mmCIF file of C-alpha atoms in Angstrom:
data_model
loop_
_atom_site.group_PDB
_atom_site.id
_atom_site.type_symbol
_atom_site.label_atom_id
_atom_site.label_comp_id
_atom_site.label_asym_id
_atom_site.label_seq_id
_atom_site.Cartn_x
_atom_site.Cartn_y
_atom_site.Cartn_z
ATOM 1 C CA MET A 118 180.076 11.842 -7.934
ATOM 2 C CA ASN A 119 177.522 10.309 -5.595
ATOM 3 C CA LYS A 120 174.442 8.876 -7.361
ATOM 4 C CA ILE A 121 170.932 8.390 -6.091
ATOM 5 C CA LYS A 122 169.336 5.033 -6.946
ATOM 6 C CA ILE A 123 165.697 4.908 -8.018
ATOM 7 C CA ALA A 124 163.585 1.772 -8.442
ATOM 8 C CA VAL A 125 161.107 1.665 -11.307
ATOM 9 C CA GLN A 126 158.716 -1.131 -12.241
ATOM 10 C CA LYS A 127 160.371 -3.470 -14.723
ATOM 11 C CA ALA A 128 157.595 -3.408 -17.326
ATOM 12 C CA GLY A 129 154.076 -2.178 -17.955
ATOM 13 C CA ARG A 130 152.245 1.127 -17.894
ATOM 14 C CA LEU A 131 153.803 2.285 -14.616
ATOM 15 C CA ASN A 132 157.249 1.746 -16.131
ATOM 16 C CA GLU A 133 156.397 3.889 -19.167
ATOM 17 C CA ASP A 134 154.812 6.682 -17.133
ATOM 18 C CA SER A 135 157.718 6.718 -14.665
ATOM 19 C CA LEU A 136 160.354 7.041 -17.386
ATOM 20 C CA GLN A 137 158.282 9.747 -19.094
ATOM 21 C CA LEU A 138 158.175 11.696 -15.829
ATOM 22 C CA LEU A 139 161.960 11.504 -15.481
ATOM 23 C CA LYS A 140 162.310 12.603 -19.101
ATOM 24 C CA ASP A 141 159.982 15.564 -18.515
ATOM 25 C CA CYS A 142 162.192 16.452 -15.541
ATOM 26 C CA GLY A 143 165.113 16.792 -17.937
ATOM 27 C CA ILE A 144 166.766 13.523 -16.881
ATOM 28 C CA SER A 145 168.056 11.448 -19.805
ATOM 29 C CA ILE A 146 168.266 7.710 -19.147
ATOM 30 C CA ASP A 147 170.710 5.635 -21.200
ATOM 31 C CA ASN A 148 168.227 2.817 -21.493
ATOM 32 C CA GLY A 149 168.961 -0.324 -23.501
ATOM 33 C CA LYS A 150 166.650 -3.244 -24.196
ATOM 34 C CA ASP A 151 166.229 -5.729 -21.316
ATOM 35 C CA GLN A 152 168.574 -3.785 -19.040
ATOM 36 C CA LEU A 153 168.050 -4.227 -15.303
ATOM 37 C CA LYS A 154 170.072 -1.125 -14.489
ATOM 38 C CA ALA A 155 170.688 2.153 -16.331
ATOM 39 C CA SER A 156 172.319 5.493 -15.568
ATOM 40 C CA ALA A 157 171.290 9.037 -16.390
ATOM 41 C CA SER A 158 173.693 10.832 -18.711
ATOM 42 C CA ASN A 159 173.030 14.308 -17.312
ATOM 43 C CA PHE A 160 172.047 13.776 -13.672
ATOM 44 C CA PRO A 161 173.496 11.801 -10.705
ATOM 45 C CA LEU A 162 170.847 9.080 -10.885
ATOM 46 C CA GLU A 163 170.810 5.337 -11.499
ATOM 47 C CA VAL A 164 167.639 3.406 -12.366
ATOM 48 C CA LEU A 165 167.009 -0.166 -11.217
ATOM 49 C CA TYR A 166 164.199 -2.030 -12.976
ATOM 50 C CA LEU A 167 162.496 -4.293 -10.429
ATOM 51 C CA ARG A 168 159.330 -6.298 -9.834
ATOM 52 C CA ASN A 169 156.733 -4.030 -8.292
ATOM 53 C CA GLY A 170 156.149 -6.281 -5.294
ATOM 54 C CA ASP A 171 159.872 -6.417 -4.480
ATOM 55 C CA ILE A 172 160.426 -2.662 -4.387
ATOM 56 C CA PRO A 173 159.297 -2.065 -0.762
ATOM 57 C CA GLN A 174 161.954 -4.476 0.533
ATOM 58 C CA TYR A 175 164.661 -2.846 -1.612
ATOM 59 C CA LEU A 176 163.679 0.521 -0.110
ATOM 60 C CA ARG A 177 163.623 -0.899 3.394
ATOM 61 C CA ASP A 178 167.073 -2.452 2.970
ATOM 62 C CA GLY A 179 168.547 0.720 1.457
ATOM 63 C CA VAL A 180 169.441 -0.990 -1.826
ATOM 64 C CA VAL A 181 167.595 1.863 -3.552
ATOM 65 C CA ASP A 182 167.085 5.358 -2.178
ATOM 66 C CA ILE A 183 163.784 6.205 -3.839
ATOM 67 C CA ALA A 184 161.140 4.513 -5.990
ATOM 68 C CA ILE A 185 158.189 5.272 -8.208
ATOM 69 C CA ILE A 186 155.621 2.724 -7.094
ATOM 70 C CA GLY A 187 151.886 2.185 -6.793
ATOM 71 C CA GLU A 188 150.536 3.440 -3.481
ATOM 72 C CA ASN A 189 148.539 0.213 -3.189
ATOM 73 C CA VAL A 190 151.789 -1.806 -3.055
ATOM 74 C CA LEU A 191 153.075 0.299 -0.166
ATOM 75 C CA ILE A 192 149.799 -0.099 1.698
ATOM 76 C CA GLU A 193 150.144 -3.868 1.274
ATOM 77 C CA LYS A 194 153.879 -4.301 1.841
ATOM 78 C CA GLY A 195 155.456 -1.037 2.962
ATOM 79 C CA THR A 196 153.466 0.935 5.517
ATOM 80 C CA ASP A 197 156.771 1.857 7.186
ATOM 81 C CA ILE A 198 158.060 3.551 4.021
ATOM 82 C CA GLY A 199 157.562 7.278 3.533
ATOM 83 C CA ILE A 200 155.836 8.932 0.571
ATOM 84 C CA VAL A 201 157.265 12.298 -0.477
ATOM 85 C CA GLU A 202 155.122 13.023 -3.545
ATOM 86 C CA LYS A 203 151.899 11.777 -5.116
ATOM 87 C CA LEU A 204 152.416 11.699 -8.872
ATOM 88 C CA GLY A 205 148.897 11.734 -10.316
ATOM 89 C CA PHE A 206 149.218 8.870 -12.824
ATOM 90 C CA SER A 207 148.555 5.105 -12.833
ATOM 91 C CA LYS A 208 145.380 5.734 -10.853
ATOM 92 C CA CYS A 209 143.324 2.736 -9.807
ATOM 93 C CA ARG A 210 141.357 1.380 -6.898
ATOM 94 C CA VAL A 211 141.592 -1.811 -4.850
ATOM 95 C CA SER A 212 138.138 -3.365 -4.742
ATOM 96 C CA LEU A 213 136.160 -6.438 -3.801
ATOM 97 C CA ALA A 214 134.197 -8.159 -6.552
ATOM 98 C CA VAL A 215 131.770 -11.070 -6.603
ATOM 99 C CA PRO A 216 130.028 -13.048 -9.378
ATOM 100 C CA LYS A 217 127.234 -11.021 -11.008
ATOM 101 C CA ASP A 218 124.541 -13.440 -9.862
ATOM 102 C CA THR A 219 125.594 -13.145 -6.192
ATOM 103 C CA ASN A 220 122.972 -11.558 -3.943
ATOM 104 C CA TYR A 221 125.212 -9.053 -2.161
ATOM 105 C CA SER A 222 123.928 -6.485 0.351
ATOM 106 C CA ASN A 223 126.918 -5.517 2.548
ATOM 107 C CA ILE A 224 130.371 -6.574 3.711
ATOM 108 C CA LYS A 225 128.995 -8.972 6.329
ATOM 109 C CA ASP A 226 127.769 -11.190 3.488
ATOM 110 C CA LEU A 227 131.440 -12.137 3.015
ATOM 111 C CA ASP A 228 131.998 -13.362 6.580
ATOM 112 C CA GLY A 229 133.755 -16.705 6.142
ATOM 113 C CA ALA A 230 133.748 -16.359 2.341
ATOM 114 C CA ARG A 231 136.736 -17.499 0.277
ATOM 115 C CA ILE A 232 138.480 -14.435 -1.148
ATOM 116 C CA ALA A 233 141.228 -14.754 -3.751
ATOM 117 C CA THR A 234 143.744 -11.913 -3.724
ATOM 118 C CA SER A 235 147.324 -10.743 -4.080
ATOM 119 C CA TYR A 236 146.661 -8.242 -1.281
ATOM 120 C CA PRO A 237 146.110 -10.339 1.880
ATOM 121 C CA ASN A 238 147.208 -7.639 4.349
ATOM 122 C CA THR A 239 144.955 -5.047 2.746
ATOM 123 C CA VAL A 240 142.006 -7.467 2.896
ATOM 124 C CA LYS A 241 142.648 -8.344 6.550
ATOM 125 C CA GLN A 242 142.840 -4.701 7.626
ATOM 126 C CA TYR A 243 139.716 -3.760 5.695
ATOM 127 C CA PHE A 244 137.586 -6.619 7.015
ATOM 128 C CA LYS A 245 138.855 -6.071 10.550
ATOM 129 C CA LYS A 246 137.067 -2.698 10.614
ATOM 130 C CA PHE A 247 133.750 -4.512 10.155
ATOM 131 C CA ASN A 248 134.525 -7.416 12.486
ATOM 132 C CA VAL A 249 134.306 -9.807 9.532
ATOM 133 C CA THR A 250 136.681 -12.734 8.990
ATOM 134 C CA PRO A 251 137.122 -14.000 5.414
ATOM 135 C CA ASP A 252 138.977 -17.119 4.265
ATOM 136 C CA ILE A 253 141.843 -15.561 2.297
ATOM 137 C CA HIS A 254 143.421 -17.444 -0.620
ATOM 138 C CA ILE A 255 146.675 -15.797 -1.723
ATOM 139 C CA ILE A 256 147.116 -15.890 -5.490
ATOM 140 C CA SER A 257 149.823 -14.336 -7.658
ATOM 141 C CA GLY A 258 148.757 -13.197 -11.102
ATOM 142 C CA SER A 259 145.225 -13.112 -12.482
ATOM 143 C CA VAL A 260 142.747 -13.578 -9.658
ATOM 144 C CA GLU A 261 139.613 -12.803 -11.707
ATOM 145 C CA ILE A 262 139.296 -16.411 -12.814
ATOM 146 C CA ALA A 263 139.154 -17.791 -9.249
ATOM 147 C CA PRO A 264 135.337 -17.621 -8.773
ATOM 148 C CA ASN A 265 134.738 -19.149 -12.222
ATOM 149 C CA ILE A 266 136.783 -22.262 -11.389
ATOM 150 C CA GLY A 267 135.316 -22.677 -7.919
ATOM 151 C CA LEU A 268 138.431 -21.534 -6.055
ATOM 152 C CA ALA A 269 136.861 -18.504 -4.390
ATOM 153 C CA ASP A 270 133.543 -16.785 -3.653
ATOM 154 C CA ALA A 271 134.960 -13.299 -4.254
ATOM 155 C CA ILE A 272 138.159 -11.541 -5.223
ATOM 156 C CA CYS A 273 140.112 -8.479 -4.147
ATOM 157 C CA ASP A 274 142.187 -6.850 -6.883
ATOM 158 C CA ILE A 275 143.146 -3.555 -8.495
ATOM 159 C CA VAL A 276 140.525 -2.073 -10.805
ATOM 160 C CA SER A 277 141.017 0.634 -13.425
ATOM 161 C CA SER A 278 138.179 0.623 -15.957
ATOM 162 C CA GLY A 279 136.363 -2.461 -14.685
ATOM 163 C CA SER A 280 136.483 -4.164 -18.084
ATOM 164 C CA THR A 281 138.408 -7.179 -16.750
ATOM 165 C CA LEU A 282 135.761 -7.750 -14.090
ATOM 166 C CA PHE A 283 133.028 -7.499 -16.716
ATOM 167 C CA LYS A 284 134.750 -10.040 -18.972
ATOM 168 C CA ASN A 285 134.956 -12.485 -16.082
ATOM 169 C CA ASN A 286 131.289 -12.052 -15.109
ATOM 170 C CA LEU A 287 132.136 -10.204 -11.881
ATOM 171 C CA LYS A 288 130.720 -7.059 -10.297
ATOM 172 C CA GLU A 289 132.497 -4.576 -8.039
ATOM 173 C CA VAL A 290 130.824 -4.357 -4.629
ATOM 174 C CA GLU A 291 133.300 -2.602 -2.302
ATOM 175 C CA GLU A 292 135.958 0.016 -3.039
ATOM 176 C CA MET A 293 138.584 -0.574 -0.372
ATOM 177 C CA LEU A 294 141.052 2.170 -1.302
ATOM 178 C CA LYS A 295 142.184 4.483 -4.089
ATOM 179 C CA SER A 296 145.737 4.376 -5.402
ATOM 180 C CA GLU A 297 148.097 6.247 -7.706
ATOM 181 C CA ALA A 298 151.815 6.281 -8.429
ATOM 182 C CA VAL A 299 153.895 7.857 -5.662
ATOM 183 C CA LEU A 300 157.511 8.773 -5.046
ATOM 184 C CA ALA A 301 158.637 6.762 -2.031
ATOM 185 C CA VAL A 302 161.867 7.151 -0.066
ATOM 186 C CA SER A 303 164.066 4.693 1.814
ATOM 187 C CA PRO A 304 164.176 5.130 5.610
ATOM 188 C CA SER A 305 167.995 4.961 5.365
ATOM 189 C CA ILE A 306 168.606 7.525 2.613
ATOM 190 C CA SER A 307 171.899 9.354 3.155
ATOM 191 C CA GLU A 308 172.176 13.091 3.709
ATOM 192 C CA GLU A 309 173.976 13.486 0.367
ATOM 193 C CA ASN A 310 171.282 11.608 -1.535
ATOM 194 C CA GLN A 311 168.543 13.497 0.285
ATOM 195 C CA LYS A 312 169.932 16.669 -1.334
ATOM 196 C CA ILE A 313 169.699 15.010 -4.755
ATOM 197 C CA LEU A 314 166.145 13.877 -3.944
ATOM 198 C CA ASP A 315 165.234 17.486 -3.092
ATOM 199 C CA LYS A 316 166.362 18.519 -6.594
ATOM 200 C CA ILE A 317 164.356 15.707 -8.214
ATOM 201 C CA GLN A 318 161.273 16.570 -6.185
ATOM 202 C CA PHE A 319 161.563 20.240 -7.167
ATOM 203 C CA ARG A 320 161.591 19.242 -10.840
ATOM 204 C CA ILE A 321 158.709 16.782 -10.393
ATOM 205 C CA GLN A 322 156.551 19.426 -8.725
ATOM 206 C CA ALA A 323 157.225 21.810 -11.621
ATOM 207 C CA VAL A 324 156.213 19.139 -14.147
ATOM 208 C CA LEU A 325 153.084 18.055 -12.251
ATOM 209 C CA LYS A 326 151.905 21.629 -11.769
ATOM 210 C CA ALA A 327 152.350 22.263 -15.495
ATOM 211 C CA ARG A 328 150.367 19.122 -16.376
ATOM 212 C CA LYS A 329 147.446 20.409 -14.330
ATOM 213 C CA SER A 330 147.460 23.911 -15.795
ATOM 214 C CA LYS A 331 146.908 25.810 -19.031
ATOM 215 C CA TYR A 332 148.237 29.207 -20.083
ATOM 216 C CA ILE A 333 145.453 31.394 -21.436
ATOM 217 C CA LEU A 334 145.581 34.656 -23.411
ATOM 218 C CA MET A 335 142.639 36.784 -24.484
ATOM 219 C CA ASN A 336 141.708 40.254 -25.681
ATOM 220 C CA ALA A 337 139.084 42.308 -23.911
ATOM 221 C CA PRO A 338 137.652 45.846 -23.898
ATOM 222 C CA ASN A 339 139.055 47.828 -20.973
ATOM 223 C CA ASN A 340 135.638 48.314 -19.416
ATOM 224 C CA LYS A 341 135.311 44.509 -19.066
ATOM 225 C CA ILE A 342 138.729 43.824 -17.488
ATOM 226 C CA ASP A 343 137.592 43.910 -13.845
ATOM 227 C CA ALA A 344 134.722 41.477 -14.497
ATOM 228 C CA ILE A 345 137.002 39.114 -16.435
ATOM 229 C CA ILE A 346 139.754 39.123 -13.788
ATOM 230 C CA LYS A 347 137.204 38.051 -11.166
ATOM 231 C CA LEU A 348 136.584 34.898 -13.230
ATOM 232 C CA LEU A 349 140.258 33.925 -13.396
ATOM 233 C CA PRO A 350 141.582 31.587 -10.738
ATOM 234 C CA GLY A 351 145.183 30.400 -10.904
ATOM 235 C CA MET A 352 148.252 32.534 -10.333
ATOM 236 C CA ARG A 353 148.586 35.573 -8.042
ATOM 237 C CA SER A 354 147.381 38.125 -10.571
ATOM 238 C CA PRO A 355 146.769 38.156 -14.342
ATOM 239 C CA THR A 356 149.033 40.180 -16.622
ATOM 240 C CA VAL A 357 147.214 43.004 -18.441
ATOM 241 C CA LEU A 358 148.896 44.624 -21.447
ATOM 242 C CA PRO A 359 147.483 47.420 -23.662
ATOM 243 C CA LEU A 360 146.792 46.569 -27.300
ATOM 244 C CA ALA A 361 147.575 48.845 -30.247
ATOM 245 C CA GLU A 362 143.836 49.393 -30.625
ATOM 246 C CA LYS A 363 142.751 52.008 -28.128
ATOM 247 C CA GLY A 364 140.386 50.826 -25.385
ATOM 248 C CA TRP A 365 141.484 47.170 -25.577
ATOM 249 C CA SER A 366 143.933 45.050 -23.590
ATOM 250 C CA SER A 367 145.455 41.585 -23.654
ATOM 251 C CA ILE A 368 145.028 39.470 -20.491
ATOM 252 C CA HIS A 369 147.396 36.589 -19.697
ATOM 253 C CA THR A 370 147.073 34.077 -16.847
ATOM 254 C CA VAL A 371 147.124 30.391 -15.848
ATOM 255 C CA ILE A 372 144.009 28.304 -15.159
ATOM 256 C CA GLU A 373 143.375 24.774 -13.963
ATOM 257 C CA LYS A 374 143.215 22.259 -16.816
ATOM 258 C CA ASN A 375 140.159 20.478 -15.376
ATOM 259 C CA SER A 376 138.038 23.624 -15.264
ATOM 260 C CA PHE A 377 139.158 25.637 -18.269
ATOM 261 C CA TRP A 378 136.157 24.795 -20.519
ATOM 262 C CA GLU A 379 133.750 26.205 -17.943
ATOM 263 C CA VAL A 380 135.974 29.244 -17.442
ATOM 264 C CA LEU A 381 136.192 29.831 -21.208
ATOM 265 C CA ASP A 382 132.406 29.924 -21.498
ATOM 266 C CA GLU A 383 132.180 32.546 -18.753
ATOM 267 C CA LEU A 384 135.017 34.619 -20.234
ATOM 268 C CA LYS A 385 133.292 34.772 -23.622
ATOM 269 C CA ALA A 386 130.026 35.735 -21.980
ATOM 270 C CA ASN A 387 131.830 38.627 -20.243
ATOM 271 C CA GLY A 388 133.362 40.106 -23.385
ATOM 272 C CA ALA A 389 136.647 38.242 -23.877
ATOM 273 C CA GLU A 390 137.686 37.664 -27.500
ATOM 274 C CA GLY A 391 140.488 35.886 -29.355
ATOM 275 C CA LEU A 392 141.040 33.355 -26.569
ATOM 276 C CA LEU A 393 144.180 31.252 -26.912
ATOM 277 C CA VAL A 394 144.888 28.254 -24.641
ATOM 278 C CA ILE A 395 148.446 26.890 -24.533
ATOM 279 C CA PRO A 396 149.923 23.852 -22.728
ATOM 280 C CA ILE A 397 152.660 24.560 -20.169
ATOM 281 C CA GLU A 398 155.881 22.560 -20.199
ATOM 282 C CA LYS A 399 157.185 23.464 -16.714
ATOM 283 C CA MET A 400 155.770 25.636 -13.955
ATOM 284 C CA VAL A 401 157.762 26.926 -10.968
ATOM 285 C CA LEU A 402 155.915 28.932 -8.317
#
């Protein structure tokens, strides 16, 4: 049977989140310690564990068909590679930072400045918009130390919480772009493997939709049902079932995870009782 090959970061948080996503999609990976390649036991898929920065070239060359990779890496090294799904995890931003005691007002303050980064193409494109030309120093690994040792005046790097910048006496001054994990596809994927990708993407969408949603049940007096239904976003229409107690019904629906606390407050204020909120494992619309 034909197998689709997927590249996943060799180690780190993106590796863990990627494998968890595949697991949630019902794909079991026979994964041993320090393996560079592993196969799924119940799906036509093979995983290659690669360095993040190498993945765009593997996609371009058709060595792998698809990859879970940071969007920031594609912006830097793979603008010709298509993205078929944004995955919602490993979120970060690519930002410029300078020493805390630097008197910074705008991007033109960095004209001619030495900038240490692992993202030279991203820096060039960003500064080009402002007609500013920095002196780019390409560094692999930790760039935060560069200003402290006199190697650079500023840095460009990925930022999540900002704690690493704080520890190195740096402050974030420009957010260049936002990034998250994405599912990318090789330009040369075969027709057979495209069909397998369609199946994977269908499963991923079901998992991601479930992660963003909650299933909610509540009891309400019948004379409050119309008001309560107006408060419920989510699926096409709530399910309303009569309770054994006359004049009462049970209402079932799905709401967005990020807004359910606010919705719960409004539901209670409009007569809902016995509210029960349940996580959803998969959701197919």
